Coordinates of C-alpha atoms and ligand atoms in Angstrom, one line a residue:
Chain A
M134 CA -95.4 -114.5 197.2
K135 CA -96.8 -116.5 194.3
V136 CA -96.6 -115.4 190.7
T137 CA -97.8 -116.9 187.4
L138 CA -95.5 -116.1 184.4
N139 CA -96.4 -116.1 180.8
I140 CA -93.0 -116.2 179.1
W141 CA -92.2 -116.1 175.4
R142 CA -90.3 -119.3 174.4
Q143 CA -88.7 -119.4 171.0
S144 CA -86.1 -122.0 170.2
K145 CA -85.0 -120.9 166.7
A146 CA -83.6 -117.4 165.8
S147 CA -86.0 -115.1 164.0
T148 CA -85.3 -114.5 160.3
K149 CA -86.7 -111.9 158.0
A150 CA -88.9 -114.5 156.3
D151 CA -90.1 -116.0 159.6
F152 CA -89.8 -113.6 162.5
R153 CA -92.1 -115.6 164.9
Q154 CA -90.6 -119.0 164.3
D155 CA -92.0 -121.5 166.9
G156 CA -92.4 -118.8 169.5
K157 CA -95.3 -118.9 171.9
L158 CA -96.2 -117.8 175.4
V159 CA -95.7 -120.6 178.0
R160 CA -97.2 -120.5 181.5
Y161 CA -95.1 -121.2 184.6
Q162 CA -96.0 -121.1 188.3
L163 CA -93.7 -120.0 191.1
D164 CA -94.9 -120.4 194.6
H165 CA -92.0 -119.1 196.7
V166 CA -90.9 -115.8 195.5
S167 CA -89.3 -113.3 197.9
P168 CA -90.5 -109.7 197.4
D169 CA -86.8 -108.7 197.9
M170 CA -85.7 -110.6 194.8
S171 CA -84.9 -108.7 191.7
F172 CA -86.9 -109.6 188.6
L173 CA -83.9 -111.4 187.2
E174 CA -83.3 -113.4 190.4
M175 CA -86.9 -114.5 190.1
L176 CA -86.1 -115.8 186.6
D177 CA -83.0 -117.5 188.0
V178 CA -85.3 -119.3 190.5
L179 CA -87.6 -120.4 187.6
N180 CA -84.6 -121.6 185.6
E181 CA -83.3 -123.7 188.6
Q182 CA -86.8 -125.2 188.8
L183 CA -86.8 -125.9 185.0
T184 CA -83.3 -127.4 185.1
Q185 CA -84.3 -129.8 187.9
Q186 CA -87.3 -130.9 185.9
G187 CA -85.0 -131.5 182.9
E188 CA -86.5 -128.7 180.9
E189 CA -84.7 -126.1 178.9
P190 CA -84.1 -122.9 181.0
V191 CA -85.4 -119.6 179.8
A192 CA -82.7 -117.6 178.0
F193 CA -82.4 -114.0 179.0
D194 CA -79.6 -111.4 178.8
H195 CA -78.0 -109.9 181.8
D196 CA -74.5 -108.9 183.0
C197 CA -73.9 -106.2 185.7
R198 CA -77.3 -106.6 187.5
E199 CA -76.8 -103.1 188.8
G200 CA -78.4 -101.1 186.1
I201 CA -75.4 -99.8 184.3
C202 CA -74.5 -102.2 181.5
G203 CA -77.7 -102.3 179.4
S204 CA -77.6 -106.0 178.9
C205 CA -80.9 -106.8 180.5
G206 CA -84.2 -105.9 179.0
V207 CA -87.5 -107.7 178.6
A208 CA -91.0 -106.3 178.2
I209 CA -92.9 -107.0 181.4
D210 CA -96.7 -106.7 180.7
G211 CA -95.8 -104.8 177.6
V212 CA -93.6 -102.3 179.3
P213 CA -89.8 -102.4 178.7
H214 CA -88.0 -103.0 182.0
G215 CA -91.4 -103.2 183.8
P216 CA -93.6 -101.0 185.9
E217 CA -91.0 -98.9 187.8
R218 CA -90.0 -95.6 186.0
G219 CA -86.2 -95.1 185.5
T220 CA -85.4 -98.7 186.5
T221 CA -83.8 -101.5 184.6
A222 CA -85.2 -105.0 184.8
C223 CA -82.3 -106.1 186.9
Q224 CA -83.0 -103.4 189.5
L225 CA -86.7 -104.0 189.5
H226 CA -87.9 -105.9 192.6
M227 CA -90.7 -108.4 193.0
R228 CA -92.3 -106.1 195.6
S229 CA -93.4 -104.0 192.7
F230 CA -95.9 -106.8 191.9
Q231 CA -99.0 -108.0 193.7
D232 CA -99.0 -111.4 195.3
G233 CA -100.6 -113.8 192.9
A234 CA -99.8 -111.5 189.9
V235 CA -99.9 -112.9 186.4
I236 CA -96.9 -111.4 184.6
T237 CA -96.3 -111.6 180.8
V238 CA -92.6 -111.5 179.8
E239 CA -91.7 -110.9 176.1
P240 CA -88.6 -110.0 174.2
W241 CA -88.1 -106.5 172.6
R242 CA -90.2 -106.4 169.5
A243 CA -88.5 -104.9 166.5
A244 CA -87.5 -106.0 163.1
A245 CA -84.1 -104.5 163.7
F246 CA -83.8 -106.7 166.9
P247 CA -84.4 -110.3 165.8
V248 CA -85.0 -112.7 168.6
L249 CA -82.1 -115.1 169.0
K250 CA -83.7 -117.3 171.6
D251 CA -86.6 -116.9 174.1
L252 CA -86.1 -113.4 175.6
V253 CA -82.7 -112.7 174.0
V254 CA -82.6 -110.4 171.0
D255 CA -79.7 -109.4 168.7
R256 CA -79.0 -105.7 169.4
S257 CA -76.0 -105.4 167.1
A258 CA -77.9 -102.9 165.0
F259 CA -77.1 -100.4 167.8
D260 CA -73.4 -101.3 167.5
R261 CA -73.4 -100.6 163.7
V262 CA -75.1 -97.3 164.3
V263 CA -72.4 -96.4 166.9
Q264 CA -69.6 -97.5 164.5
A265 CA -71.0 -95.1 161.9
G266 CA -69.7 -92.2 163.9
A267 CA -70.9 -92.0 167.5
F268 CA -67.3 -91.3 168.6
I269 CA -64.6 -88.7 168.3
S270 CA -61.9 -89.6 165.8
V271 CA -58.7 -88.1 167.3
N272 CA -55.5 -89.8 168.3
T273 CA -55.5 -89.3 172.0
G274 CA -51.8 -89.4 172.8
A275 CA -50.9 -88.4 176.4
P276 CA -53.8 -87.4 178.6
Q277 CA -54.6 -83.7 178.6
D278 CA -55.0 -81.5 181.5
A279 CA -58.6 -82.0 182.5
N280 CA -59.4 -78.3 182.4
A281 CA -57.5 -77.5 179.2
I282 CA -60.8 -77.1 177.3
P283 CA -63.3 -75.2 179.4
V284 CA -66.9 -76.5 179.1
P285 CA -69.7 -74.5 180.5
K286 CA -71.7 -76.4 183.2
A287 CA -75.0 -76.1 181.3
D288 CA -73.4 -77.7 178.2
A289 CA -71.7 -80.5 180.3
D290 CA -75.1 -81.3 181.9
R291 CA -76.9 -81.5 178.6
A292 CA -74.2 -83.8 177.2
F293 CA -74.3 -85.9 180.3
D294 CA -78.1 -86.3 180.1
A295 CA -77.6 -88.0 176.8
A296 CA -74.3 -89.8 177.9
T297 CA -76.2 -91.8 180.5
C298 CA -77.6 -94.0 177.7
I299 CA -76.8 -97.6 178.4
G300 CA -77.9 -98.8 174.9
C301 CA -80.4 -101.3 176.3
G302 CA -82.9 -100.7 173.5
A303 CA -85.9 -100.0 175.7
C304 CA -86.7 -96.9 173.6
V305 CA -87.0 -99.1 170.4
A306 CA -89.0 -101.6 172.3
A307 CA -91.4 -99.0 173.8
C308 CA -91.9 -97.0 170.6
K309 CA -95.2 -97.6 168.7
N310 CA -93.1 -97.6 165.6
A311 CA -89.9 -99.4 166.8
S312 CA -88.0 -96.2 166.1
A313 CA -84.4 -95.8 167.4
M314 CA -84.5 -92.0 167.5
L315 CA -84.1 -91.6 171.2
F316 CA -80.9 -93.8 171.1
V317 CA -79.5 -92.0 168.0
G318 CA -80.6 -88.6 169.4
A319 CA -78.7 -89.4 172.6
K320 CA -75.5 -90.2 170.6
V321 CA -75.8 -86.9 168.7
S322 CA -76.7 -84.8 171.7
H323 CA -74.0 -86.4 173.8
F324 CA -71.3 -85.0 171.4
V325 CA -72.8 -81.9 170.0
H326 CA -72.7 -80.0 173.4
L327 CA -69.0 -80.6 173.8
P328 CA -66.3 -78.8 171.9
Q329 CA -64.4 -82.0 171.1
G330 CA -67.6 -83.5 169.6
R331 CA -68.6 -80.5 167.6
V332 CA -65.8 -80.9 165.1
E333 CA -67.4 -83.8 163.3
R334 CA -71.0 -82.9 164.0
D335 CA -72.2 -82.7 160.4
Q336 CA -70.9 -86.1 159.2
R337 CA -71.9 -87.7 162.5
A338 CA -75.6 -86.6 162.1
R339 CA -75.6 -87.7 158.4
N340 CA -73.9 -91.0 159.0
L341 CA -75.8 -92.0 162.1
V342 CA -79.2 -91.3 160.5
A343 CA -78.1 -93.3 157.4
A344 CA -77.0 -96.2 159.5
M345 CA -80.2 -96.1 161.6
D346 CA -82.3 -96.1 158.4
R347 CA -80.4 -99.1 157.0
E348 CA -81.2 -101.2 160.0
G349 CA -84.9 -100.9 159.5
F350 CA -86.0 -99.0 162.6
G351 CA -89.3 -97.1 162.3
N352 CA -89.9 -93.4 162.2
C353 CA -90.6 -91.3 165.3
T354 CA -94.2 -89.9 165.5
N355 CA -93.5 -87.9 168.7
Q356 CA -95.6 -90.0 171.1
Y357 CA -92.8 -90.1 173.7
E358 CA -93.2 -93.7 174.8
C359 CA -89.4 -93.9 174.6
E360 CA -88.8 -91.2 177.2
A361 CA -91.4 -92.9 179.6
A362 CA -89.7 -96.3 179.2
C363 CA -86.0 -95.2 179.2
P364 CA -84.4 -96.6 182.4
K365 CA -82.1 -93.6 182.3
E366 CA -84.9 -91.1 181.6
I367 CA -83.2 -89.6 178.6
P368 CA -85.4 -86.7 177.5
V369 CA -87.0 -86.5 174.0
R370 CA -85.3 -83.1 173.7
V371 CA -82.4 -85.2 172.2
I372 CA -84.8 -86.2 169.3
A373 CA -85.5 -82.5 168.6
E374 CA -81.7 -82.0 168.6
L375 CA -81.2 -84.9 166.3
N376 CA -83.8 -83.5 163.9
R377 CA -82.0 -80.1 164.0
E378 CA -78.6 -81.6 163.6
F379 CA -79.6 -83.7 160.6
V380 CA -81.3 -80.9 158.7
R381 CA -78.4 -78.6 159.4
A382 CA -75.9 -81.2 158.2
K383 CA -77.9 -81.9 155.1
V384 CA -78.2 -78.3 154.2
R385 CA -74.5 -77.7 154.7
E386 CA -73.5 -80.8 152.8
E387 CA -71.2 -80.1 149.8
P388 CA -72.2 -81.6 146.5
V389 CA -70.2 -84.6 145.5
V390 CA -67.8 -83.4 142.9
D391 CA -67.3 -85.8 140.0
K392 CA -63.7 -85.3 139.1
G393 CA -64.1 -87.3 135.9
R394 CA -63.0 -90.9 135.1
G395 CA -59.3 -91.4 134.9
G396 CA -58.7 -87.8 135.9
D397 CA -56.2 -86.5 138.3
G398 CA -58.5 -86.9 141.3
Chain B
M243 CA -83.2 -82.5 142.8
K244 CA -81.3 -85.7 143.7
W245 CA -80.3 -84.1 147.0
L246 CA -83.9 -83.3 147.8
L247 CA -85.1 -86.8 146.9
E248 CA -82.4 -88.3 149.1
F249 CA -83.4 -86.1 151.9
W250 CA -87.1 -87.0 151.5
R251 CA -86.3 -90.7 151.5
S252 CA -84.4 -90.5 154.9
S253 CA -86.4 -91.1 158.1
I254 CA -85.9 -87.5 159.4
G255 CA -86.3 -86.0 155.9
G256 CA -89.7 -87.7 155.7
K257 CA -90.6 -86.5 159.1
V258 CA -89.6 -82.9 158.2
T259 CA -91.6 -83.1 155.0
M260 CA -94.7 -84.1 157.1
A261 CA -94.1 -81.2 159.5
V262 CA -93.6 -78.5 156.8
T263 CA -96.5 -79.7 154.6
G264 CA -98.6 -80.2 157.8
L265 CA -97.8 -76.7 158.9
L266 CA -98.9 -75.2 155.6
L267 CA -102.1 -77.3 155.6
F268 CA -102.8 -76.2 159.1
L269 CA -102.4 -72.5 158.1
F270 CA -104.7 -73.2 155.2
V271 CA -107.5 -74.8 157.3
L272 CA -107.2 -72.0 159.9
M273 CA -107.7 -69.3 157.2
H274 CA -110.4 -71.4 155.6
M275 CA -112.3 -71.7 158.9
L276 CA -112.0 -67.9 159.5
G277 CA -113.3 -67.3 156.0
N278 CA -116.2 -69.6 156.6
L279 CA -117.2 -67.8 159.7
Q280 CA -118.3 -64.9 157.5
F281 CA -121.3 -67.2 156.7
L282 CA -122.7 -66.2 160.1
A283 CA -122.6 -62.5 159.1
G284 CA -125.2 -63.2 156.5
P285 CA -125.4 -63.7 152.7
A286 CA -123.9 -60.4 151.6
T287 CA -120.6 -60.9 153.5
I288 CA -119.8 -64.4 152.5
N289 CA -121.0 -64.0 148.9
A290 CA -118.8 -60.9 148.5
Y291 CA -115.9 -62.9 149.9
A292 CA -116.5 -65.7 147.4
E293 CA -116.8 -63.2 144.6
F294 CA -113.6 -61.6 145.7
L295 CA -111.8 -64.9 145.5
H296 CA -113.2 -65.7 142.1
S297 CA -112.3 -62.2 140.7
K298 CA -108.6 -63.2 141.0
P299 CA -108.4 -66.4 138.9
A300 CA -104.7 -66.4 138.5
L301 CA -104.1 -66.2 142.3
L302 CA -106.9 -68.7 142.9
W303 CA -105.3 -71.3 140.6
V304 CA -101.8 -70.8 142.0
A305 CA -103.3 -71.4 145.5
R306 CA -105.3 -74.4 144.4
I307 CA -102.4 -76.1 142.6
G308 CA -100.0 -75.3 145.4
L309 CA -102.4 -76.7 148.0
L310 CA -103.0 -79.8 145.9
V311 CA -99.2 -80.5 145.6
I312 CA -98.7 -79.9 149.3
F313 CA -101.6 -82.2 150.2
A314 CA -100.4 -84.9 147.8
V315 CA -96.9 -84.8 149.3
H316 CA -98.3 -84.9 152.8
V317 CA -100.4 -88.0 152.0
R318 CA -97.7 -89.8 150.0
T319 CA -95.1 -89.2 152.7
G320 CA -97.5 -90.1 155.5
I321 CA -98.4 -93.4 153.9
R322 CA -94.7 -94.2 153.3
L323 CA -93.7 -93.5 156.9
A324 CA -96.7 -95.4 158.3
T325 CA -95.8 -98.4 156.1
Q326 CA -92.2 -98.4 157.3
N327 CA -93.4 -98.1 160.9
K328 CA -95.6 -101.2 160.5
A329 CA -92.8 -103.2 159.0
A330 CA -90.4 -102.1 161.8
R331 CA -92.4 -104.3 164.2
P332 CA -93.3 -107.6 162.5
V333 CA -94.5 -109.3 165.7
G334 CA -96.4 -107.2 168.3
Y335 CA -96.6 -107.5 172.0
A336 CA -99.2 -109.9 173.5
V337 CA -99.8 -107.3 176.2
D338 CA -100.1 -103.9 174.7
A339 CA -99.1 -101.2 177.1
T340 CA -99.2 -97.4 176.5
L341 CA -97.3 -95.1 178.8
R342 CA -97.7 -91.6 177.3
A343 CA -99.4 -91.8 173.9
D344 CA -103.0 -90.8 173.5
W345 CA -105.7 -91.7 170.9
A346 CA -104.8 -88.7 168.8
S347 CA -101.1 -89.5 168.5
K348 CA -101.8 -93.2 167.8
S349 CA -104.4 -92.5 165.2
M350 CA -102.7 -90.1 162.8
L351 CA -103.0 -92.4 159.8
L352 CA -106.6 -93.1 160.5
T353 CA -107.6 -89.4 161.1
G354 CA -105.5 -88.4 158.1
L355 CA -107.2 -90.9 155.8
T356 CA -110.7 -89.9 157.0
T357 CA -109.6 -86.3 156.3
L358 CA -108.5 -87.3 152.8
A359 CA -111.9 -89.0 152.2
F360 CA -113.7 -85.9 153.5
V361 CA -111.7 -83.5 151.3
V362 CA -112.6 -85.5 148.2
Y363 CA -116.2 -85.4 149.2
H364 CA -116.1 -81.7 150.1
L365 CA -114.6 -80.7 146.8
A366 CA -117.1 -82.9 144.9
H367 CA -119.9 -81.2 146.9
F368 CA -119.1 -77.5 147.1
T369 CA -116.4 -76.9 144.4
L370 CA -117.4 -79.3 141.6
G371 CA -121.0 -79.9 142.4
W372 CA -120.7 -83.6 141.5
V373 CA -122.7 -84.7 144.6
H374 CA -125.9 -83.1 145.9
S375 CA -125.8 -81.1 142.6
R376 CA -129.3 -79.7 143.2
D377 CA -127.9 -77.6 146.0
H378 CA -124.9 -76.5 143.9
N379 CA -124.7 -72.7 143.3
S380 CA -121.3 -71.0 143.1
N381 CA -122.9 -67.6 142.7
N382 CA -124.7 -67.9 146.0
V383 CA -122.4 -69.6 148.4
H384 CA -124.6 -68.7 151.4
A385 CA -127.7 -70.4 149.9
M386 CA -125.7 -73.4 148.9
M387 CA -124.3 -73.9 152.5
K388 CA -127.7 -73.3 154.0
H389 CA -129.5 -75.8 151.8
S390 CA -126.8 -78.5 152.2
F391 CA -126.4 -78.3 156.0
G392 CA -130.2 -78.4 156.3
H393 CA -130.0 -82.1 155.4
P394 CA -129.1 -83.9 158.6
G395 CA -127.2 -86.6 156.7
I396 CA -124.8 -84.0 155.1
A397 CA -124.5 -82.0 158.3
I398 CA -123.5 -85.2 160.3
V399 CA -120.7 -86.0 157.7
Y400 CA -119.3 -82.5 158.0
V401 CA -119.4 -82.5 161.8
A402 CA -117.8 -86.0 162.0
A403 CA -115.1 -85.0 159.6
Q404 CA -114.3 -82.0 161.8
V405 CA -114.1 -84.1 165.0
L406 CA -111.6 -86.4 163.3
L407 CA -109.6 -83.4 161.9
F408 CA -109.6 -82.1 165.5
F409 CA -107.7 -85.2 166.6
H410 CA -105.3 -85.0 163.7
L411 CA -104.4 -81.4 164.5
R412 CA -104.5 -81.9 168.3
H413 CA -101.4 -84.2 167.9
G414 CA -100.2 -82.7 164.7
I415 CA -99.5 -79.1 165.8
R416 CA -97.4 -80.1 168.9
S417 CA -95.8 -82.8 166.9
L418 CA -94.6 -80.6 164.1
A419 CA -92.8 -78.3 166.6
Q420 CA -90.8 -81.2 167.9
T421 CA -90.1 -82.5 164.4
L422 CA -88.8 -79.1 163.4
G423 CA -86.4 -79.2 166.4
L424 CA -88.3 -76.9 168.7
N425 CA -88.1 -78.4 172.2
H426 CA -87.7 -76.1 175.2
G427 CA -88.5 -76.5 178.8
R428 CA -90.6 -73.3 178.9
Y429 CA -92.2 -73.3 175.4
T430 CA -92.9 -77.0 174.7
P431 CA -95.7 -77.2 177.4
M432 CA -97.2 -74.0 175.9
V433 CA -97.1 -75.5 172.4
A434 CA -99.0 -78.5 173.7
I435 CA -101.8 -76.4 175.1
L436 CA -101.8 -74.2 171.9
S437 CA -102.1 -77.4 169.8
L438 CA -105.3 -78.3 171.7
L439 CA -106.7 -74.8 171.5
L440 CA -106.0 -74.3 167.8
A441 CA -107.3 -77.7 166.9
A442 CA -110.5 -77.0 168.9
A443 CA -110.9 -73.6 167.3
I444 CA -110.6 -75.0 163.7
A445 CA -113.0 -77.9 164.3
G446 CA -115.3 -75.8 166.6
G447 CA -115.6 -72.9 164.2
N448 CA -116.6 -75.2 161.3
I449 CA -119.0 -77.2 163.4
L450 CA -120.6 -74.0 164.7
I451 CA -121.5 -73.1 161.1
T452 CA -122.9 -76.5 160.3
L453 CA -125.0 -76.7 163.5
S454 CA -126.2 -73.2 163.2
V455 CA -128.0 -74.2 160.0
L456 CA -129.1 -77.6 161.1
L457 CA -130.6 -76.3 164.3
G458 CA -132.3 -73.5 162.3
I459 CA -130.4 -70.6 164.0
V460 CA -129.3 -69.0 160.7
Ligands
LIG179 C1 -106.4 -80.6 156.2 C2 -105.5 -81.6 156.1 C3 -104.4 -81.9 157.0 C4 -103.7 -81.2 157.9 C5 -103.9 -79.8 158.3 C6 -102.7 -82.1 158.4 C7 -101.7 -81.7 159.4 C8 -100.8 -82.5 159.9 C9 -99.8 -82.1 160.8 C10 -99.6 -80.7 161.4 C11 -99.0 -83.2 161.1 C12 -97.8 -83.2 162.1 C13 -96.5 -83.4 161.4 C14 -95.4 -83.8 162.3 O1 -95.6 -84.6 163.2 O2 -94.3 -83.3 162.2 C15 -99.5 -84.3 160.4 C16 -99.1 -85.6 160.5 C17 -99.6 -86.7 159.7 N1 -100.5 -86.6 158.8 FE1 -101.6 -85.0 158.3 N2 -102.7 -83.3 157.8 C18 -103.8 -83.3 156.9 C19 -104.2 -84.3 156.1 C20 -103.7 -85.6 156.1 C21 -104.1 -86.6 155.2 C22 -105.1 -86.5 154.1 C23 -103.4 -87.7 155.5 C24 -103.5 -89.0 154.8 C25 -102.6 -89.9 154.7 C26 -102.5 -87.4 156.6 C27 -101.6 -88.2 157.3 C28 -100.7 -87.9 158.3 C29 -99.9 -88.8 159.0 C30 -99.8 -90.3 158.8 C31 -99.2 -88.0 159.9 C32 -98.1 -88.5 160.9 C33 -96.8 -88.3 160.3 C34 -95.7 -88.7 161.2 O3 -95.5 -88.1 162.3 O4 -94.9 -89.6 160.9 N3 -102.7 -86.0 157.0 N4 -100.6 -83.8 159.6
LIG180 S1 -77.9 -106.3 183.8 FE1 -76.7 -104.6 183.5 S2 -78.2 -103.1 183.3 FE2 -79.4 -104.8 183.9

């Protein structure tokens, strides 16, 4: 099959002052694309062609190519990971497109995800959110018996719905406001349904939201584009849970006690 | 106070502020629409209702000031959130795709701002008598409404404002439930339908009154 690609090419990394830099859409033609290729394999073919012509290949992120690592991610005709629901770009096949299709490929668009080059964005904002408390702080020691702490099946399922998040950033990319609340909601929901995670629930909710706000993500307006774009189909229920957890944690927050300068504190 | 301000400044605190003030404003517009419907029962009913409200000045002023504060907080917070949302995406997509959102959900700032403009006009019209002052008459609300909505220009503004408010509430009601953490497999679909019905009832009730005058039925 033949496809025409409009790909965002940007040689310099985005900065706060100049997000767009020299970026622009560039048109490429591919005449021998197999419908069995994945979308990324199609880009590999393009890059081979560009390399042979002595041009700079298109930079894009990828690693596992089996839909589990969350590295890949481009907006295909404006939709993160492309037209197939619940599918990462690496698992998307060219048979999902018409022969002769014109396909526009752009990087995730968010202030919190500056473009590094072409289709590659810096998603370390997610790492900083995770570092703010999306984990359980216990010394693990020797492995426990798997059934030492019983977890009801329904709770385990809810936690697992959220734990399937691969951190690809499609939720932010799809959101009309570039909000990260599906991602942060997934982290909060993942832990709050499990007894081990519940111990630090208050500080986790407060710290994750504070970290999210520092990164400059937008605010959710409940339009659910994130749920529709998420390759793991994480439900927006986790955002309602995030809202609940945050309000609960803020209400329960103890006032900061000023023990006085030079006191015995 | 510092705690509250800090809460308000956070993303979710801002959202919750919109939901709580939005809920209160929704309850107000619902009661207001039901009160207005008394117009259809004739001059005696609605004028007695207006007189009853004016006979309790203390209560009236507490309600007015309370509403004004709630409204101001809703507008101020809405503009802040919308500004942050714009800044969160400095470069947009060349191909703009929408998977689930609808016009109502995408246009909350627009329909909110048109509602703000309408509320200012509406107060200047019926409460303060600054515009169309020849029709102004707080002692005979029925006559005032009848005269005003007899002008097609005024009637069209009122109907258009209600259509835009319909869209604001059509997304607003279902949205506030989610913001307040209510999401449930059984009830969330019901809330979405309720959101449509309540928004239609509020806008429809008010439009019914306007059109009944314009078309010469009352
Ligand atoms: C009769 C007057 C109004 C009513 C009943 C009303 C009601 C609501 C409701 C119920 C919501 C949903 C809150 C949520 O999603 O949690 C909302 C959201 C919103 N309102 Fe209003 N509103 C009114 C006037 C206004 C005005 C004058 C503005 C002007 C700026 C405005 C701007 C907004 C915006 C921008 C949102 C979206 C907030 C967000 O989700 O981030 N509204 N409104
Ligand atoms: S490359 Fe790992 S999920 Fe696509």
